Coordinates of C-alpha atoms in Angstrom, one line a residue:
M1 CA -130.8 116.2 61.0
K2 CA -130.7 112.5 61.1
Y3 CA -127.0 112.6 60.0
D4 CA -126.1 114.9 62.9
M5 CA -127.8 112.6 65.4
F6 CA -125.9 109.6 64.1
F7 CA -122.6 111.4 64.3
L8 CA -123.2 112.5 67.8
A9 CA -124.1 109.0 68.9
A10 CA -120.8 107.7 67.4
I11 CA -118.8 110.3 69.3
L12 CA -120.5 109.4 72.6
A13 CA -119.8 105.6 71.9
I14 CA -116.1 106.2 71.4
A15 CA -115.8 108.3 74.5
G16 CA -117.5 105.6 76.5
V17 CA -115.0 102.9 75.3
R18 CA -112.0 105.2 76.1
A19 CA -113.3 105.8 79.6
I20 CA -113.7 102.0 80.1
V21 CA -110.1 101.3 78.9
L22 CA -108.6 104.1 81.1
S23 CA -110.5 102.8 84.0
F24 CA -109.2 99.3 83.5
F25 CA -105.5 100.3 83.2
S26 CA -105.8 102.6 86.2
N27 CA -107.2 99.8 88.3
A28 CA -104.5 97.4 87.1
A29 CA -101.7 99.8 88.0
E30 CA -103.2 100.4 91.4
S31 CA -103.4 96.6 91.9
T32 CA -99.7 96.0 90.8
A33 CA -98.6 98.8 93.1
T34 CA -100.5 97.2 95.9
I35 CA -99.0 93.8 95.3
T36 CA -95.4 95.1 95.1
S37 CA -95.8 97.0 98.2
T38 CA -97.0 93.9 100.1
I39 CA -94.0 91.6 99.1
K40 CA -91.6 91.2 102.0
P41 CA -88.0 92.0 101.3
I42 CA -85.7 88.9 101.0
E43 CA -82.5 88.6 102.9
V44 CA -79.6 87.9 100.6
E45 CA -75.8 87.6 100.6
T46 CA -73.9 90.0 98.3
T47 CA -70.4 90.8 97.2
L48 CA -68.7 93.6 95.3
T49 CA -67.5 92.9 91.8
K50 CA -63.7 93.3 91.4
K51 CA -61.1 92.5 88.9
A52 CA -58.6 89.7 89.3
L53 CA -55.4 88.7 87.5
S54 CA -56.0 85.7 85.4
L55 CA -54.0 83.6 83.0
G56 CA -55.1 83.6 79.4
R57 CA -56.3 80.2 78.4
T58 CA -57.0 78.7 75.0
S59 CA -59.1 75.6 74.8
L60 CA -58.2 73.0 72.1
S61 CA -60.2 69.9 71.3
G62 CA -58.6 66.5 70.9
T63 CA -59.2 62.7 71.1
V64 CA -58.1 60.0 73.4
E65 CA -56.2 57.4 71.5
A66 CA -54.4 54.1 72.1
V67 CA -50.6 54.2 72.2
E68 CA -50.7 50.7 70.6
T69 CA -53.0 50.1 67.6
V70 CA -52.9 47.1 65.3
T71 CA -55.1 45.6 62.6
T72 CA -54.6 41.9 62.7
T73 CA -54.6 40.3 59.2
S74 CA -54.7 36.8 57.8
R75 CA -51.4 35.3 56.8
V76 CA -53.0 32.3 55.0
I77 CA -55.8 31.7 52.6
G78 CA -58.9 29.9 53.8
Q79 CA -62.4 30.1 55.2
I80 CA -62.9 31.9 58.5
K81 CA -64.0 29.1 60.9
T82 CA -64.2 31.0 64.2
L83 CA -64.3 34.7 65.0
P84 CA -65.2 34.8 68.7
V85 CA -64.8 38.6 69.4
Q86 CA -67.1 41.5 68.9
E87 CA -66.5 45.3 68.7
G88 CA -66.0 46.6 72.2
D89 CA -64.8 43.3 73.6
T90 CA -61.8 43.4 75.9
V91 CA -59.2 40.7 75.1
K92 CA -56.1 39.5 76.8
A93 CA -52.6 39.1 75.2
G94 CA -52.5 35.7 73.4
Q95 CA -56.2 35.3 73.3
I96 CA -57.5 33.6 70.1
I97 CA -59.1 36.2 67.8
A98 CA -59.8 34.0 64.8
I99 CA -59.3 30.5 63.4
I100 CA -59.0 29.9 59.7
D101 CA -59.8 26.6 58.1
V102 CA -56.7 25.4 56.1
K103 CA -57.4 21.8 55.0
N104 CA -55.3 22.2 51.9
I105 CA -52.3 23.2 54.0
Q106 CA -52.9 20.2 56.3
A107 CA -52.9 17.9 53.3
Q108 CA -49.7 19.6 52.1
R109 CA -48.1 18.9 55.5
N110 CA -49.1 15.3 55.3
Q111 CA -47.5 15.0 51.9
V112 CA -44.3 16.7 53.0
S113 CA -44.2 14.5 56.2
A114 CA -44.3 11.4 53.9
A115 CA -41.5 12.8 51.8
I116 CA -39.5 13.3 55.0
F117 CA -40.0 9.7 56.1
Q118 CA -39.0 8.5 52.6
A119 CA -35.9 10.7 52.6
Q120 CA -34.9 9.5 56.1
A121 CA -35.3 5.9 55.0
S122 CA -33.0 6.6 52.0
L123 CA -30.5 8.2 54.3
T124 CA -30.5 5.1 56.5
V125 CA -29.9 2.8 53.5
A126 CA -27.2 5.1 52.2
T127 CA -25.5 5.2 55.6
A128 CA -25.5 1.4 55.8
A129 CA -24.0 1.2 52.3
Q130 CA -21.3 3.6 53.4
T131 CA -20.6 1.5 56.5
Q132 CA -20.3 -1.7 54.4
A133 CA -18.1 0.1 51.8
L134 CA -15.7 1.3 54.5
A135 CA -15.6 -2.2 55.9
N136 CA -14.8 -3.6 52.5
K137 CA -12.0 -1.0 52.0
T138 CA -10.6 -1.9 55.4
Q139 CA -10.6 -5.6 54.5
A140 CA -9.0 -4.9 51.1
Q141 CA -6.3 -2.7 52.7
A142 CA -5.6 -5.5 55.2
Q143 CA -5.2 -8.0 52.3
L144 CA -2.9 -5.6 50.6
N145 CA -0.8 -5.3 53.7
H146 CA -0.7 -9.1 54.1
S147 CA 0.4 -9.6 50.4
T148 CA 3.0 -7.0 50.8
A149 CA 4.3 -8.7 53.9
R150 CA 4.4 -12.1 52.1
Y151 CA 6.3 -10.5 49.2
Q152 CA 8.9 -9.0 51.5
E153 CA 9.2 -12.3 53.3
A154 CA 9.7 -14.2 50.0
E155 CA 12.3 -11.6 48.9
I156 CA 14.3 -12.2 52.1
K157 CA 14.1 -16.0 51.7
L158 CA 15.3 -15.7 48.1
Q159 CA 18.2 -13.6 49.1
E160 CA 19.2 -16.0 51.8
A161 CA 18.8 -19.0 49.5
Q162 CA 20.9 -17.3 46.8
A163 CA 23.6 -16.6 49.3
Q164 CA 23.5 -20.3 50.5
L165 CA 23.6 -21.5 46.9
G166 CA 26.9 -19.9 46.2
E167 CA 28.5 -21.6 49.2
A168 CA 26.8 -24.9 48.2
L169 CA 28.2 -24.7 44.7
L170 CA 31.7 -24.0 45.9
N171 CA 31.4 -27.0 48.2
Q172 CA 30.0 -29.1 45.4
Q173 CA 33.0 -28.3 43.2
R174 CA 35.5 -29.0 45.9
M175 CA 33.9 -32.3 46.7
A176 CA 33.9 -33.3 43.1
M177 CA 37.6 -32.6 42.8
L178 CA 38.4 -34.4 46.0
H179 CA 36.2 -37.3 45.0
K180 CA 38.1 -37.5 41.7
D181 CA 41.3 -37.7 43.6
G182 CA 39.8 -40.2 45.9
A183 CA 40.1 -37.9 48.9
V184 CA 36.3 -38.0 49.7
S185 CA 33.8 -40.7 49.5
Q186 CA 30.9 -41.0 47.1
L187 CA 28.5 -40.2 50.0
Q188 CA 30.1 -36.9 50.7
L189 CA 29.9 -35.9 47.0
Y190 CA 26.2 -37.0 47.0
T191 CA 25.6 -34.9 50.1
A192 CA 27.1 -31.9 48.5
N193 CA 25.0 -32.4 45.3
T194 CA 21.9 -32.8 47.4
Q195 CA 22.6 -29.6 49.3
V196 CA 22.8 -27.7 46.1
A197 CA 19.6 -29.2 44.8
L198 CA 17.7 -28.3 48.0
I199 CA 18.9 -24.7 47.9
E200 CA 18.0 -24.4 44.3
A201 CA 14.5 -25.8 45.2
R202 CA 14.2 -23.2 47.9
I203 CA 15.2 -20.5 45.5
Q204 CA 12.5 -21.6 43.1
Q205 CA 10.0 -21.8 45.9
A206 CA 11.0 -18.2 47.1
K207 CA 10.6 -17.0 43.5
A208 CA 7.2 -18.6 43.3
G209 CA 6.3 -17.0 46.6
I210 CA 7.4 -13.7 45.2
E211 CA 5.3 -14.0 42.1
Q212 CA 2.3 -15.2 44.2
A213 CA 2.8 -12.3 46.6
K214 CA 3.0 -9.9 43.6
A215 CA -0.3 -11.3 42.3
G216 CA -1.9 -10.9 45.8
I217 CA -0.6 -7.3 45.9
E218 CA -2.1 -6.5 42.6
Q219 CA -5.4 -8.2 43.5
A220 CA -5.4 -6.4 46.9
K221 CA -4.7 -3.0 45.2
A222 CA -7.6 -3.6 42.8
A223 CA -9.8 -4.5 45.8
V224 CA -8.7 -1.4 47.7
K225 CA -9.4 0.7 44.6
Q226 CA -12.8 -0.8 44.1
A227 CA -13.6 -0.4 47.8
S228 CA -12.5 3.2 47.7
F229 CA -14.8 3.8 44.8
Q230 CA -17.7 2.1 46.7
V231 CA -17.0 4.3 49.7
Q232 CA -17.1 7.4 47.5
Q233 CA -20.4 6.3 46.0
A234 CA -21.8 5.5 49.4
L235 CA -20.6 9.0 50.6
T236 CA -22.3 10.6 47.6
G237 CA -25.5 8.6 48.4
V238 CA -25.4 9.7 52.0
E239 CA -25.0 13.4 51.0
Q240 CA -27.9 13.1 48.5
A241 CA -30.1 11.4 51.1
R242 CA -29.2 14.1 53.7
S243 CA -30.0 16.8 51.1
Q244 CA -33.3 15.2 50.5
V245 CA -34.1 15.2 54.2
Q246 CA -33.0 18.8 54.6
Q247 CA -35.1 19.8 51.6
A248 CA -38.1 17.9 52.9
L249 CA -37.7 19.6 56.3
A250 CA -37.3 23.0 54.7
E251 CA -40.6 22.4 52.9
V252 CA -42.4 21.3 56.0
K253 CA -41.3 24.4 58.1
P254 CA -43.4 26.9 56.1
T255 CA -46.2 24.5 56.0
I256 CA -46.2 24.2 59.8
A257 CA -45.8 27.9 60.1
N258 CA -48.9 28.4 57.9
L259 CA -50.8 26.0 60.1
N260 CA -49.8 28.0 63.1
H261 CA -50.8 31.2 61.3
S262 CA -54.3 29.8 60.9
I263 CA -54.8 30.6 64.5
V264 CA -54.7 34.4 65.0
K265 CA -54.0 35.7 68.5
A266 CA -54.1 39.1 70.2
P267 CA -50.6 40.5 70.2
F268 CA -51.4 42.5 73.4
A269 CA -54.2 43.2 75.8
G270 CA -56.7 45.7 74.5
V271 CA -60.2 46.5 73.1
V272 CA -61.6 45.4 69.7
T273 CA -62.5 48.6 68.0
K274 CA -63.5 47.3 64.6
K275 CA -64.5 44.0 63.1
H276 CA -63.6 43.8 59.4
T277 CA -65.1 40.4 58.5
E278 CA -67.4 37.6 59.7
V279 CA -67.4 33.8 60.1
G280 CA -67.7 32.0 56.8
A281 CA -65.9 34.6 54.7
I282 CA -62.8 33.6 52.7
A283 CA -59.8 35.3 54.2
G284 CA -57.1 36.2 51.7
F285 CA -53.4 36.8 52.5
G286 CA -53.1 40.2 54.2
Q287 CA -56.9 40.7 54.6
P288 CA -57.8 42.7 57.8
L289 CA -59.7 40.7 60.5
V290 CA -60.1 43.0 63.5
T291 CA -58.5 46.2 64.8
L292 CA -57.2 46.1 68.3
E293 CA -56.3 49.1 70.5
S294 CA -54.5 48.9 73.8
K295 CA -56.7 49.9 76.8
D296 CA -54.1 50.4 79.5
R297 CA -51.8 52.7 77.6
L298 CA -53.7 55.8 76.4
R299 CA -52.8 59.2 75.3
F300 CA -54.5 62.4 74.3
S301 CA -53.8 63.7 70.8
V302 CA -54.5 67.4 70.0
V303 CA -53.7 69.6 67.0
V304 CA -52.1 72.9 68.0
P305 CA -51.8 75.9 65.8
K306 CA -48.2 76.7 64.9
S307 CA -48.7 80.2 66.4
M308 CA -49.1 78.6 69.8
M309 CA -45.9 76.4 69.6
S310 CA -44.3 78.4 72.3
L311 CA -47.1 77.4 74.7
V312 CA -46.4 73.6 74.4
K313 CA -43.2 72.1 75.4
Q314 CA -42.2 68.4 75.9
G315 CA -42.6 67.4 79.5
D316 CA -45.3 70.0 80.3
E317 CA -47.9 68.9 82.8
V318 CA -51.4 69.5 81.5
E319 CA -55.0 68.7 82.5
V320 CA -57.4 67.2 80.0
Q321 CA -61.1 67.8 80.4
L322 CA -63.1 64.9 79.0
D323 CA -66.7 64.9 77.6
A324 CA -67.6 62.0 79.9
P325 CA -68.4 61.2 83.5
N326 CA -64.7 60.6 84.1
G327 CA -64.2 64.4 84.4
S328 CA -60.6 65.3 84.0
V329 CA -57.3 63.5 84.0
R330 CA -53.7 64.8 84.2
G331 CA -50.9 64.0 81.8
H332 CA -47.7 65.3 80.4
V333 CA -46.6 66.1 76.8
N334 CA -44.3 63.3 75.7
Q335 CA -44.3 63.8 72.0
I336 CA -44.5 66.8 69.6
I337 CA -45.0 65.9 65.9
L338 CA -44.4 68.6 63.4
S339 CA -46.8 68.5 60.4
A340 CA -45.5 67.1 57.2
N341 CA -47.4 69.7 55.3
P342 CA -45.9 73.2 55.9
N343 CA -49.1 74.8 54.7
S344 CA -51.1 73.4 57.5
R345 CA -49.4 75.7 60.0
S346 CA -50.1 73.3 62.9
F347 CA -48.5 70.4 64.8
T348 CA -49.7 67.5 66.9
A349 CA -49.0 67.2 70.6
K350 CA -49.3 63.7 72.2
I351 CA -50.1 63.8 75.9
A352 CA -49.4 60.7 78.0
L353 CA -52.3 60.2 80.4
K354 CA -52.0 59.2 84.1
N355 CA -54.5 56.8 85.8
A356 CA -56.4 56.3 82.5
T357 CA -57.7 52.8 83.2
T358 CA -61.3 53.9 83.1
L359 CA -61.0 55.8 79.8
M360 CA -61.7 54.4 76.4
P361 CA -60.1 55.3 73.0
R362 CA -62.0 57.8 70.8
M363 CA -63.3 59.8 73.8
F364 CA -63.4 63.6 73.1
G365 CA -61.8 66.1 75.4
R366 CA -60.2 69.5 75.7
V367 CA -57.0 70.8 76.9
E368 CA -56.3 74.4 78.0
L369 CA -53.0 76.1 77.1
L370 CA -51.9 78.9 79.4
D371 CA -51.1 82.2 77.7
E372 CA -50.2 85.7 78.9
S373 CA -52.0 86.9 82.1
Y374 CA -54.8 89.6 81.9
S375 CA -57.2 91.4 84.3
A376 CA -60.9 90.5 84.3
I377 CA -63.9 90.8 86.5
V378 CA -64.5 87.5 88.4
I379 CA -67.6 86.6 90.4
P380 CA -68.7 83.5 92.4
Q381 CA -70.3 80.9 90.2
S382 CA -73.2 80.8 92.7
A383 CA -74.2 84.4 91.6
L384 CA -74.9 83.3 88.0
F385 CA -78.2 81.9 86.8
K386 CA -79.4 80.9 83.4
R387 CA -82.7 81.3 81.5
G388 CA -82.5 79.3 78.3
Q389 CA -79.3 80.4 76.5
L390 CA -79.0 83.6 78.5
E391 CA -76.9 84.1 81.7
G392 CA -77.6 86.8 84.2
V393 CA -77.0 88.2 87.7
Y394 CA -78.9 90.4 90.1
V395 CA -77.3 93.7 90.9
V396 CA -78.4 95.6 94.1
D397 CA -78.9 99.4 93.4
A398 CA -78.7 102.2 95.9
N399 CA -82.3 101.6 97.0
N400 CA -81.7 97.9 97.7
I401 CA -83.7 96.9 94.6
A402 CA -82.6 93.8 92.8
Q403 CA -82.0 94.7 89.1
L404 CA -81.6 91.9 86.5
R405 CA -78.4 92.3 84.4
W406 CA -77.7 90.0 81.5
V407 CA -73.9 89.2 81.2
K408 CA -71.5 87.4 78.9
T409 CA -69.2 84.9 80.6
G410 CA -65.8 83.6 80.0
K411 CA -63.8 80.8 81.6
I412 CA -64.8 79.0 84.7
R413 CA -62.2 77.9 87.2
D414 CA -62.2 77.0 90.9
S415 CA -65.9 78.0 91.2
K416 CA -65.1 81.4 89.8
V417 CA -66.6 82.9 86.6
E418 CA -65.0 85.5 84.4
I419 CA -67.4 88.2 83.2
V420 CA -66.6 89.4 79.7
S421 CA -69.3 92.1 79.6
G422 CA -72.3 93.3 81.5
L423 CA -70.7 94.2 84.8
K424 CA -68.3 96.9 86.1
E425 CA -66.1 97.0 89.1
Q426 CA -67.6 97.8 92.6
E427 CA -71.1 96.7 91.7
R428 CA -72.9 94.8 94.4
I429 CA -74.3 91.5 93.2
I430 CA -76.4 88.9 95.0
T431 CA -74.6 85.6 95.6
R432 CA -77.3 83.6 97.5
N433 CA -81.0 82.9 97.2
I434 CA -81.1 84.1 93.6
E435 CA -83.7 81.5 92.7
Q436 CA -86.3 83.3 94.9
L437 CA -85.7 86.7 93.4
S438 CA -87.5 88.6 90.6
A439 CA -86.5 91.9 89.0
G440 CA -87.5 95.0 91.0
Q441 CA -87.8 93.2 94.3
H442 CA -86.6 94.8 97.5
V443 CA -83.8 92.9 99.3
V444 CA -82.0 93.1 102.6
P445 CA -78.2 92.6 102.1
L446 CA -76.9 90.7 105.1
N447 CA -73.3 91.7 104.5
F448 CA -73.8 95.2 103.2

């Protein structure tokens, strides 16, 4: 009996709970219906969905890069004394990038300069010796000419005296015969004898002059020979001195060049994109210092699949979308580089950018390549709203009720959005006041 009473009480309790729950949901439904019926319909602008012809587009990512890129290096060995630039700094062409301390090169230059001074002094001495040797040779040649002239003069006198001696001897013989016969006086014979003696004396004098002239000629020839040897020695000395000067100058040129190389300057105006070392470090020959990229001359580099080669031609005008506040910039394809690896099945297109003064190297961007045309549903961008990662539109049904429809979008261009899925043609969608709508709400289309 007690068990039956307990079972009956349990049944009554369950029935009571069910009645309460049914009463709650009934009241809630009535309350929701009352609220929905009291919301005033919203006036909205609508449009019918329709298909439009659109060009196929393929978006490819790329990077803005400098046309001119150079990594400055050290051409001497020494400690970095000054490095006044930082990454991101803008530098002008010819601006000092680094100064390298090269005291050993300066000492070498001083040593070579001293060698140049000594070589030039030796050249001066050798030149003076050459000048003196040439003067001595000229003087010896003049003496030779003088001795030769004296010799010739003595020869002429000898010939004249010998000719006169013959006549004087004949006259002496005749006078002697006449004096013997008493035809001439003793005085006349004496005069004839004296004349022969004088002429013979002149002959001896001429012969002595000839011998003296011969000796002078030999002496002058020896002097000329010695002077010529001195001139040759002096000339050799001058050539040696000049060679020493040239050698010293040749040694000083690379030293001066190395001193000039201790000051590293920017080869062109640009931006410092990487700093490879710091002040105080030892710079070795060929060691990188900073990387510099041109700022004014920029291009966009993009890798294009080989299958799309027909879509890219040199000279094509394209628009590059940048992941930056700069937005987009136009350019033209000015270089197509085929990949060195045939297995990569790609090539690189270089796009020269116009009005790129506000851009920076290494900015990321995209370029769209136009493909074959196709037909797609296009709606105004104002009709699209987002909730998290989802995109949707409101579709107006036959009863003017706003129905939420989730869609998948494609490309956006000129404030138009391509709808890949979720909508069909000739569906009426709301284009204005969508932020005030909720699903299931009555609307009043203004342009229905």
